[in-house]
């Protein structure tokens, strides 16, 4: 939950799912609270993926909440929110 530099913030989302044709994750999406573009990423999954895990690096302008959403094949949605504290913010313009 604490990152030194907002320019490169590692993000991983994992959903405990057997990833079978009968029970799997369809979509994982991550949203942020305070960046200019709220949608960080969205990916489509299926049983062929084997595991419902995605990871990337993002930029965060400042301390904020990240929300992960997962849609399962039965139509249900799961969510998790994390407060991320950014020590050095990204996207800051300096006067020169």
Coordinates of C-alpha atoms in Angstrom, one line a residue:
X1 CA 0.0 0.0 0.0
X2 CA 3.0 2.4 0.2
X3 CA 5.0 3.1 -3.0
X4 CA 8.1 5.3 -3.2
X5 CA 7.5 6.6 -6.6
X6 CA 4.2 7.1 -8.4
X7 CA 5.9 6.8 -11.9
X8 CA 6.0 3.0 -11.6
X9 CA 3.6 1.3 -9.4
X10 CA 3.4 -2.5 -9.6
X11 CA -0.2 -3.8 -9.6
X12 CA -1.4 -7.4 -9.4
X13 CA -4.9 -8.8 -9.3
X14 CA -5.6 -12.4 -8.6
X15 CA -9.0 -14.1 -8.2
X16 CA -9.4 -17.5 -6.5
X17 CA -11.2 -19.4 -9.3
X18 CA -10.9 -22.9 -10.6
X19 CA -11.0 -21.5 -14.2
X20 CA -13.1 -24.3 -15.5
X21 CA -15.8 -24.0 -18.2
X22 CA -18.4 -24.1 -15.5
X23 CA -16.7 -21.7 -13.1
X24 CA -14.3 -19.0 -14.3
X25 CA -13.5 -15.3 -14.3
X26 CA -14.6 -13.4 -17.5
X27 CA -13.2 -9.9 -16.8
X28 CA -10.8 -8.2 -14.5
X29 CA -10.7 -4.4 -14.4
X30 CA -8.8 -1.9 -12.3
X31 CA -9.9 1.7 -11.7
X32 CA -8.2 4.6 -9.9
X33 CA -9.7 7.4 -7.9
X34 CA -7.7 10.5 -8.8
X35 CA -5.8 10.1 -12.1
X36 CA -7.2 11.9 -15.2
X37 CA -8.1 8.6 -16.8
X38 CA -10.0 6.5 -14.3
X39 CA -9.8 3.1 -16.1
X40 CA -6.3 1.6 -15.5
X41 CA -6.9 -1.6 -17.5
X42 CA -9.5 -4.2 -18.4
X43 CA -8.8 -7.7 -19.6
X44 CA -11.0 -10.6 -20.8
X45 CA -10.3 -14.1 -19.4
X46 CA -11.7 -17.6 -19.9
X47 CA -11.1 -21.2 -18.8
X48 CA -8.2 -21.4 -21.3
X49 CA -6.2 -18.9 -19.1
X50 CA -5.7 -21.5 -16.4
X51 CA -5.3 -18.8 -13.7
X52 CA -7.2 -15.5 -13.1
X53 CA -4.1 -13.4 -12.4
X54 CA -2.9 -10.2 -14.2
X55 CA -0.2 -7.8 -13.4
X56 CA 1.3 -4.6 -14.8
X57 CA 2.9 -1.3 -13.8
X58 CA 1.0 2.0 -13.7
X59 CA 1.5 5.6 -12.9
X60 CA -0.3 7.3 -10.0
X61 CA -0.6 11.0 -9.8
X62 CA -0.9 11.0 -6.0
X63 CA -2.1 9.0 -3.0
X64 CA -5.5 7.4 -3.9
X65 CA -7.7 4.3 -3.9
X66 CA -7.4 1.5 -6.5
X67 CA -10.5 -0.6 -7.1
X68 CA -10.3 -4.1 -8.7
X69 CA -13.4 -5.6 -10.2
X70 CA -13.9 -9.2 -11.4
X71 CA -16.9 -10.5 -13.3
X72 CA -17.5 -14.2 -13.0
X73 CA -19.2 -16.4 -15.7
X74 CA -22.3 -16.6 -13.4
X75 CA -22.8 -12.8 -13.8
X76 CA -21.6 -12.0 -10.2
X77 CA -19.1 -9.2 -9.5
X78 CA -16.4 -9.3 -6.9
X79 CA -14.5 -6.1 -5.9
X80 CA -11.6 -5.1 -3.7
X81 CA -10.3 -1.6 -2.8
X82 CA -6.8 -0.7 -1.7
X83 CA -5.6 2.7 -0.4
X84 CA -2.2 3.4 -2.0
X85 CA 0.1 6.0 -0.4
X86 CA 2.4 7.6 -2.9
X87 CA 5.6 9.1 -1.4
X88 CA 6.7 10.9 -4.7
X89 CA 3.8 11.6 -7.0
X90 CA 3.9 11.1 -10.7
X91 CA 2.6 13.5 -13.4
X92 CA 3.8 16.6 -11.5
X93 CA 4.7 19.6 -13.6
X94 CA 7.5 21.7 -12.2
X95 CA 8.0 25.4 -12.8
X96 CA 11.3 26.2 -14.4

